[in-house]
Amino acid sequence: MRRSIPAVALVAALALAGCSSADAPASSSSPAPSASADAGVTVSNCGFDATFETPPERVVTIKSSTTEALIALGLGDRIVGTAFQDGPLPDGLEVDEPLPVIDERMPGAESVLELEPDLIFSGWESAFAADAVGTRDELAELGVGTYVWPTACMSADAPTEVTFDSIAAEVEQLADVFDVDASGVVADQQEMLDGIAADDRDLSALWWSSGTETPYVGAGQGAPELILDTAGLTNIASDLEGGWAPYGWESVLAADPDVLVIVDSDWNTAEHKIEYLEADPTLSQLTAVQQHRYVIVPFAASEAGVRTAEAAQSVALQVSEIEL
């Protein structure tokens, strides 16, 4: 059970714990919960063993992937604060009242702890650092639980490939922590996947997330690769490790992809990216640019989570409307 400690005392305790403390050693992030009647649920999460004696009631979410996962599981009323949201909630994920926003970017420990959460749920492992919300060991000593969306773990033993099975397992592990049923969410996503008609024209694609001088693209092991493959597209950057990676425009020009999948965000809109491509004397010569073969994906749907199946469906539908 979480101890009730005033926020000021929590922040002071974090400072005394030592701002130079390192995060717990990272190892496997495979969903593998264990439970007992007395101990609740224990999960190994990004190399950190987290025990939840009772289901969390007051949750701070960092990144859209975490907020959306809780809402999809019917736990939106447990969210007491959000931070670093990547965009608005999609249709179909709704809450009765607007969610309180702590910070548009990464919050500090004080602003988070004053809400007295019993869980901080982050889509980035880097949130649990001394110069962010505090390390996981420090927070655990204060009775504040921590959890990272498993796909976002940065350890060498983290899953090297995102699959829909691994996403389903992550949703189920999260549901175990909160003692709720994930079967409806998993079934809905599977039904969506079953309805996708993958394109059969052997089209190649570039997933462009950000960057202009050096584009940051979807690589071969993350959600972008999974989405492209599910939609029937061949990722020209699939030989790059990780979920995302820098990629030279020279390589893009050499590959001349059939389709450009462009990530849309408030801070770097798809419209701005398209204007950049069409105004550049060299990039404007790409076949996809000349033929306006653009597919748009919201940033919040570009990271692995409960929206990945929806993103794959959207990409497949947009590709089906492209004429060669």
CSV table of C-alpha atoms in Angstrom, one decimal:
chain,number,residue,atom,x,y,z
A,1,MET,CA,0.0,0.0,0.0
A,2,ARG,CA,1.3,3.4,-0.9
A,3,ARG,CA,2.3,5.7,2.0
A,4,SER,CA,0.7,9.1,2.0
A,5,ILE,CA,3.5,11.7,2.1
A,6,PRO,CA,3.2,15.4,1.5
A,7,ALA,CA,4.6,16.5,-1.9
A,8,VAL,CA,7.2,18.8,-0.3
A,9,ALA,CA,8.5,15.9,1.7
A,10,LEU,CA,8.6,13.7,-1.3
A,11,VAL,CA,10.7,16.2,-3.3
A,12,ALA,CA,13.0,16.7,-0.3
A,13,ALA,CA,13.4,12.9,0.0
A,14,LEU,CA,14.3,12.6,-3.6
A,15,ALA,CA,16.9,15.2,-3.3
A,16,LEU,CA,18.4,13.5,-0.2
A,17,ALA,CA,18.4,10.2,-2.0
A,18,GLY,CA,21.0,11.6,-4.3
A,19,CYS,CA,20.5,13.3,-7.6
A,20,SER,CA,23.4,11.3,-9.0
A,21,SER,CA,21.8,7.9,-8.5
A,22,ALA,CA,21.6,5.9,-11.6
A,23,ASP,CA,18.5,4.1,-12.8
A,24,ALA,CA,18.1,0.4,-11.9
A,25,PRO,CA,20.2,-1.8,-14.2
A,26,ALA,CA,18.2,-2.6,-17.4
A,27,SER,CA,17.7,-6.1,-18.6
A,28,SER,CA,14.7,-7.9,-20.0
A,29,SER,CA,11.4,-6.1,-20.4
A,30,SER,CA,9.3,-9.2,-21.5
A,31,PRO,CA,5.9,-9.1,-19.9
A,32,ALA,CA,6.0,-11.8,-17.1
A,33,PRO,CA,3.8,-10.8,-14.2
A,34,SER,CA,3.6,-13.0,-11.1
A,35,ALA,CA,1.0,-12.7,-8.4
A,36,SER,CA,0.0,-14.0,-5.0
A,37,ALA,CA,-2.8,-13.3,-2.6
A,38,ASP,CA,-0.6,-11.4,-0.3
A,39,ALA,CA,2.0,-9.7,-2.5
A,40,GLY,CA,-0.3,-8.5,-5.3
A,41,VAL,CA,1.4,-8.4,-8.7
A,42,THR,CA,5.1,-8.2,-9.4
A,43,VAL,CA,6.4,-7.4,-12.9
A,44,SER,CA,9.9,-7.2,-14.4
A,45,ASN,CA,9.8,-3.9,-16.3
A,46,CYS,CA,12.9,-2.6,-18.1
A,47,GLY,CA,15.0,-4.6,-15.6
A,48,PHE,CA,13.2,-3.2,-12.6
A,49,ASP,CA,11.1,-5.4,-10.4
A,50,ALA,CA,7.9,-3.5,-9.6
A,51,THR,CA,5.4,-4.8,-7.1
A,52,PHE,CA,1.8,-3.6,-6.9
A,53,GLU,CA,0.2,-4.7,-3.7
A,54,THR,CA,-3.1,-3.2,-4.9
A,55,PRO,CA,-4.3,-1.8,-8.2
A,56,PRO,CA,-3.1,1.8,-8.7
A,57,GLU,CA,-5.8,4.4,-8.1
A,58,ARG,CA,-3.9,7.7,-8.8
A,59,VAL,CA,-1.9,7.6,-12.0
A,60,VAL,CA,0.3,10.2,-13.8
A,61,THR,CA,0.9,9.4,-17.4
A,62,ILE,CA,3.8,10.6,-19.5
A,63,LYS,CA,3.4,10.3,-23.3
A,64,SER,CA,0.2,9.6,-25.2
A,65,SER,CA,0.9,5.8,-25.5
A,66,THR,CA,0.4,5.5,-21.7
A,67,THR,CA,-2.7,7.7,-21.5
A,68,GLU,CA,-4.4,5.9,-24.4
A,69,ALA,CA,-3.6,2.5,-23.0
A,70,LEU,CA,-5.3,3.3,-19.7
A,71,ILE,CA,-8.3,4.8,-21.4
A,72,ALA,CA,-8.7,1.8,-23.7
A,73,LEU,CA,-8.8,-0.4,-20.6
A,74,GLY,CA,-11.5,1.7,-19.0
A,75,LEU,CA,-9.1,3.3,-16.5
A,76,GLY,CA,-9.3,6.9,-17.6
A,77,ASP,CA,-10.8,8.0,-14.3
A,78,ARG,CA,-7.6,6.9,-12.5
A,79,ILE,CA,-5.5,9.5,-14.4
A,80,VAL,CA,-4.7,12.5,-12.1
A,81,GLY,CA,-2.3,14.2,-14.5
A,82,THR,CA,-0.7,13.9,-17.9
A,83,ALA,CA,2.5,15.2,-19.5
A,84,PHE,CA,4.3,15.1,-22.8
A,85,GLN,CA,1.1,14.2,-24.8
A,86,ASP,CA,1.8,13.8,-28.5
A,87,GLY,CA,-1.6,14.8,-29.7
A,88,PRO,CA,-5.3,14.8,-29.0
A,89,LEU,CA,-7.1,11.6,-28.1
A,90,PRO,CA,-8.4,9.7,-31.2
A,91,ASP,CA,-12.0,9.0,-31.9
A,92,GLY,CA,-13.1,6.0,-29.9
A,93,LEU,CA,-11.0,6.9,-26.9
A,94,GLU,CA,-13.0,9.3,-24.7
A,95,VAL,CA,-13.0,10.5,-21.1
A,96,ASP,CA,-15.9,12.1,-19.3
A,97,GLU,CA,-13.8,15.1,-18.2
A,98,PRO,CA,-10.7,16.8,-19.8
A,99,LEU,CA,-7.5,15.2,-18.4
A,100,PRO,CA,-5.4,17.5,-16.2
A,101,VAL,CA,-2.2,18.6,-17.9
A,102,ILE,CA,0.9,18.8,-15.7
A,103,ASP,CA,3.4,19.9,-18.4
A,104,GLU,CA,3.5,20.0,-22.2
A,105,ARG,CA,6.9,18.4,-22.1
A,106,MET,CA,8.8,16.4,-19.5
A,107,PRO,CA,7.6,17.3,-16.0
A,108,GLY,CA,9.7,17.8,-12.9
A,109,ALA,CA,9.4,15.8,-9.7
A,110,GLU,CA,7.7,18.5,-7.7
A,111,SER,CA,4.8,19.0,-10.2
A,112,VAL,CA,4.2,15.2,-10.4
A,113,LEU,CA,4.6,14.3,-6.8
A,114,GLU,CA,2.3,17.1,-5.5
A,115,LEU,CA,-0.5,15.1,-7.1
A,116,GLU,CA,0.3,12.2,-4.8
A,117,PRO,CA,0.3,9.5,-7.4
A,118,ASP,CA,0.6,5.8,-6.5
A,119,LEU,CA,1.9,5.1,-10.1
A,120,ILE,CA,3.8,7.1,-12.7
A,121,PHE,CA,3.4,5.4,-16.0
A,122,SER,CA,5.8,6.6,-18.7
A,123,GLY,CA,6.2,5.9,-22.5
A,124,TRP,CA,9.9,6.8,-22.1
A,125,GLU,CA,12.3,5.1,-19.7
A,126,SER,CA,14.3,8.3,-19.6
A,127,ALA,CA,11.5,9.9,-17.5
A,128,PHE,CA,12.8,8.1,-14.5
A,129,ALA,CA,16.0,10.0,-14.1
A,130,ALA,CA,17.2,12.3,-11.3
A,131,ASP,CA,16.7,15.4,-13.5
A,132,ALA,CA,13.2,14.3,-14.5
A,133,VAL,CA,10.6,12.8,-12.2
A,134,GLY,CA,13.2,10.8,-10.1
A,135,THR,CA,14.8,7.4,-10.4
A,136,ARG,CA,12.7,4.3,-9.9
A,137,ASP,CA,14.5,3.2,-6.8
A,138,GLU,CA,14.0,6.6,-5.2
A,139,LEU,CA,10.3,6.7,-6.1
A,140,ALA,CA,9.8,3.2,-4.8
A,141,GLU,CA,11.3,4.1,-1.4
A,142,LEU,CA,8.6,6.8,-1.3
A,143,GLY,CA,5.8,4.4,-2.0
A,144,VAL,CA,5.3,5.6,-5.6
A,145,GLY,CA,5.1,2.9,-8.2
A,146,THR,CA,6.7,3.2,-11.7
A,147,TYR,CA,6.0,1.5,-14.9
A,148,VAL,CA,7.4,1.9,-18.5
A,149,TRP,CA,5.5,0.9,-21.6
A,150,PRO,CA,7.7,-2.2,-22.3
A,151,THR,CA,8.4,-1.5,-25.9
A,152,ALA,CA,10.0,1.8,-24.8
A,153,CYS,CA,12.6,0.0,-22.7
A,154,MET,CA,16.1,0.9,-23.8
A,155,SER,CA,18.1,-2.1,-22.4
A,156,ALA,CA,20.1,-4.4,-24.6
A,157,ASP,CA,17.7,-7.2,-23.6
A,158,ALA,CA,14.6,-5.3,-24.6
A,159,PRO,CA,12.5,-6.9,-27.4
A,160,THR,CA,14.4,-6.3,-30.7
A,161,GLU,CA,11.2,-6.5,-32.8
A,162,VAL,CA,7.7,-5.1,-32.2
A,163,THR,CA,4.9,-7.4,-33.1
A,164,PHE,CA,1.2,-7.3,-32.5
A,165,ASP,CA,1.6,-10.3,-30.2
A,166,SER,CA,4.1,-8.4,-28.1
A,167,ILE,CA,1.8,-5.4,-28.0
A,168,ALA,CA,-1.1,-7.6,-26.9
A,169,ALA,CA,1.1,-9.1,-24.2
A,170,GLU,CA,2.0,-5.6,-23.0
A,171,VAL,CA,-1.7,-4.6,-22.8
A,172,GLU,CA,-2.4,-7.8,-20.8
A,173,GLN,CA,0.5,-7.1,-18.4
A,174,LEU,CA,-0.8,-3.6,-17.8
A,175,ALA,CA,-4.3,-5.0,-17.2
A,176,ASP,CA,-2.8,-7.5,-14.6
A,177,VAL,CA,-1.3,-4.5,-12.7
A,178,PHE,CA,-4.7,-2.9,-12.5
A,179,ASP,CA,-6.6,-6.2,-12.1
A,180,VAL,CA,-8.9,-5.6,-15.1
A,181,ASP,CA,-9.7,-7.6,-18.1
A,182,ALA,CA,-7.8,-6.9,-21.3
A,183,SER,CA,-9.5,-9.4,-23.5
A,184,GLY,CA,-11.9,-6.9,-25.1
A,185,VAL,CA,-9.1,-4.5,-26.1
A,186,VAL,CA,-7.0,-7.3,-27.5
A,187,ALA,CA,-10.0,-8.8,-29.4
A,188,ASP,CA,-10.9,-5.4,-30.8
A,189,GLN,CA,-7.4,-4.9,-32.1
A,190,GLN,CA,-7.3,-8.4,-33.6
A,191,GLU,CA,-10.6,-7.8,-35.4
A,192,MET,CA,-9.1,-4.6,-36.8
A,193,LEU,CA,-6.0,-6.5,-38.0
A,194,ASP,CA,-8.1,-9.2,-39.5
A,195,GLY,CA,-9.9,-6.7,-41.6
A,196,ILE,CA,-6.8,-5.1,-43.2
A,197,ALA,CA,-6.2,-5.9,-46.8
A,198,ALA,CA,-2.5,-5.6,-47.3
A,199,ASP,CA,-1.5,-4.0,-50.6
A,200,ASP,CA,-0.1,-6.5,-53.1
A,201,ARG,CA,1.6,-4.2,-55.6
A,202,ASP,CA,5.1,-4.6,-54.0
A,203,LEU,CA,5.4,-1.0,-53.2
A,204,SER,CA,8.3,0.5,-51.3
A,205,ALA,CA,8.0,3.2,-48.7
A,206,LEU,CA,9.9,5.7,-46.6
A,207,TRP,CA,8.6,6.4,-43.1
A,208,TRP,CA,9.6,10.0,-42.4
A,209,SER,CA,9.2,11.0,-38.8
A,210,SER,CA,11.2,14.2,-38.4
A,211,GLY,CA,14.3,16.1,-39.5
A,212,THR,CA,15.0,18.0,-42.7
A,213,GLU,CA,18.8,18.1,-43.3
A,214,THR,CA,19.0,14.5,-42.0
A,215,PRO,CA,15.6,12.7,-41.9
A,216,TYR,CA,14.8,10.6,-38.9
A,217,VAL,CA,13.0,7.6,-40.3
A,218,GLY,CA,11.2,4.4,-39.3
A,219,ALA,CA,13.9,1.7,-39.1
A,220,GLY,CA,13.6,-2.1,-39.1
A,221,GLN,CA,12.5,-3.2,-35.6
A,222,GLY,CA,9.9,-0.8,-34.3
A,223,ALA,CA,6.2,0.2,-34.8
A,224,PRO,CA,6.9,1.9,-38.1
A,225,GLU,CA,8.2,-1.3,-39.6
A,226,LEU,CA,5.3,-3.3,-38.2
A,227,ILE,CA,2.8,-0.8,-39.6
A,228,LEU,CA,4.4,-0.7,-43.0
A,229,ASP,CA,4.7,-4.5,-43.3
A,230,THR,CA,1.1,-5.0,-42.2
A,231,ALA,CA,-0.1,-2.6,-44.8
A,232,GLY,CA,1.9,-4.4,-47.5
A,233,LEU,CA,4.7,-1.9,-47.9
A,234,THR,CA,8.4,-2.6,-48.1
A,235,ASN,CA,10.4,-0.3,-45.8
A,236,ILE,CA,13.5,1.1,-47.7
A,237,ALA,CA,15.2,1.6,-44.3
A,238,SER,CA,14.4,-1.9,-42.9
A,239,ASP,CA,18.1,-2.8,-42.7
A,240,LEU,CA,18.6,-0.1,-39.9
A,241,GLU,CA,18.5,-1.3,-36.3
A,242,GLY,CA,16.0,0.0,-33.8
A,243,GLY,CA,12.7,1.6,-34.2
A,244,TRP,CA,13.9,4.9,-35.7
A,245,ALA,CA,17.2,6.0,-37.1
A,246,PRO,CA,18.8,8.9,-39.1
A,247,TYR,CA,18.9,8.2,-42.8
A,248,GLY,CA,20.5,10.3,-45.5
A,249,TRP,CA,18.5,11.9,-48.3
A,250,GLU,CA,21.1,10.4,-50.7
A,251,SER,CA,19.8,7.0,-49.7
A,252,VAL,CA,16.2,8.0,-50.2
A,253,LEU,CA,17.0,9.4,-53.6
A,254,ALA,CA,18.8,6.2,-54.6
A,255,ALA,CA,15.8,4.0,-53.4
A,256,ASP,CA,13.2,6.4,-54.9
A,257,PRO,CA,10.4,4.9,-52.8
A,258,ASP,CA,6.9,4.5,-54.3
A,259,VAL,CA,5.2,6.0,-51.2
A,260,LEU,CA,6.2,8.5,-48.5
A,261,VAL,CA,4.6,7.8,-45.1
A,262,ILE,CA,4.8,11.2,-43.3
A,263,VAL,CA,4.3,11.6,-39.5
A,264,ASP,CA,2.1,14.6,-38.6
A,265,SER,CA,2.6,16.5,-35.3
A,266,ASP,CA,1.7,19.9,-34.0
A,267,TRP,CA,5.4,20.9,-33.9
A,268,ASN,CA,6.3,19.4,-37.3
A,269,THR,CA,3.2,19.1,-39.5
A,270,ALA,CA,2.9,16.8,-42.5
A,271,GLU,CA,1.9,19.9,-44.4
A,272,HIS,CA,5.2,21.5,-43.6
A,273,LYS,CA,7.2,18.4,-44.5
A,274,ILE,CA,5.4,18.1,-47.9
A,275,GLU,CA,6.1,21.8,-48.6
A,276,TYR,CA,9.8,21.1,-47.8
A,277,LEU,CA,9.9,18.2,-50.2
A,278,GLU,CA,8.2,20.0,-53.1
A,279,ALA,CA,10.3,23.1,-52.7
A,280,ASP,CA,13.6,21.3,-52.7
A,281,PRO,CA,15.2,21.2,-56.2
A,282,THR,CA,16.5,17.6,-55.6
A,283,LEU,CA,13.9,16.0,-53.4
A,284,SER,CA,11.1,17.3,-55.6
A,285,GLN,CA,12.3,14.8,-58.2
A,286,LEU,CA,11.4,11.8,-56.1
A,287,THR,CA,8.6,9.9,-57.9
A,288,ALA,CA,6.5,9.9,-54.7
A,289,VAL,CA,6.7,13.7,-54.5
A,290,GLN,CA,6.0,14.2,-58.2
A,291,GLN,CA,3.0,11.9,-58.0
A,292,HIS,CA,1.9,13.2,-54.6
A,293,ARG,CA,1.9,9.7,-53.1
A,294,TYR,CA,1.7,10.7,-49.4
A,295,VAL,CA,0.3,8.7,-46.5
A,296,ILE,CA,-0.2,10.6,-43.2
A,297,VAL,CA,0.1,9.1,-39.7
A,298,PRO,CA,-0.5,11.1,-36.5
A,299,PHE,CA,2.6,11.2,-34.3
A,300,ALA,CA,0.7,9.7,-31.4
A,301,ALA,CA,-0.1,6.6,-33.5
A,302,SER,CA,3.5,6.1,-34.6
A,303,GLU,CA,4.7,4.5,-31.3
A,304,ALA,CA,3.7,1.0,-30.3
A,305,GLY,CA,0.6,0.8,-28.3
A,306,VAL,CA,-3.2,0.4,-28.4
A,307,ARG,CA,-3.3,2.6,-31.6
A,308,THR,CA,-0.8,0.5,-33.7
A,309,ALA,CA,-3.5,-1.7,-35.3
A,310,GLU,CA,-5.6,1.4,-36.1
A,311,ALA,CA,-2.5,3.0,-37.7
A,312,ALA,CA,-1.8,0.0,-39.8
A,313,GLN,CA,-5.5,0.0,-40.9
A,314,SER,CA,-5.3,3.7,-41.8
A,315,VAL,CA,-2.0,3.3,-43.8
A,316,ALA,CA,-3.5,0.3,-45.7
A,317,LEU,CA,-6.6,2.3,-46.6
A,318,GLN,CA,-4.6,5.3,-47.7
A,319,VAL,CA,-2.3,3.1,-49.8
A,320,SER,CA,-5.2,1.4,-51.5
A,321,GLU,CA,-6.3,4.8,-52.8
A,322,ILE,CA,-2.9,5.5,-54.5
A,323,GLU,CA,-2.9,5.1,-58.2
A,324,LEU,CA,0.3,4.2,-60.0
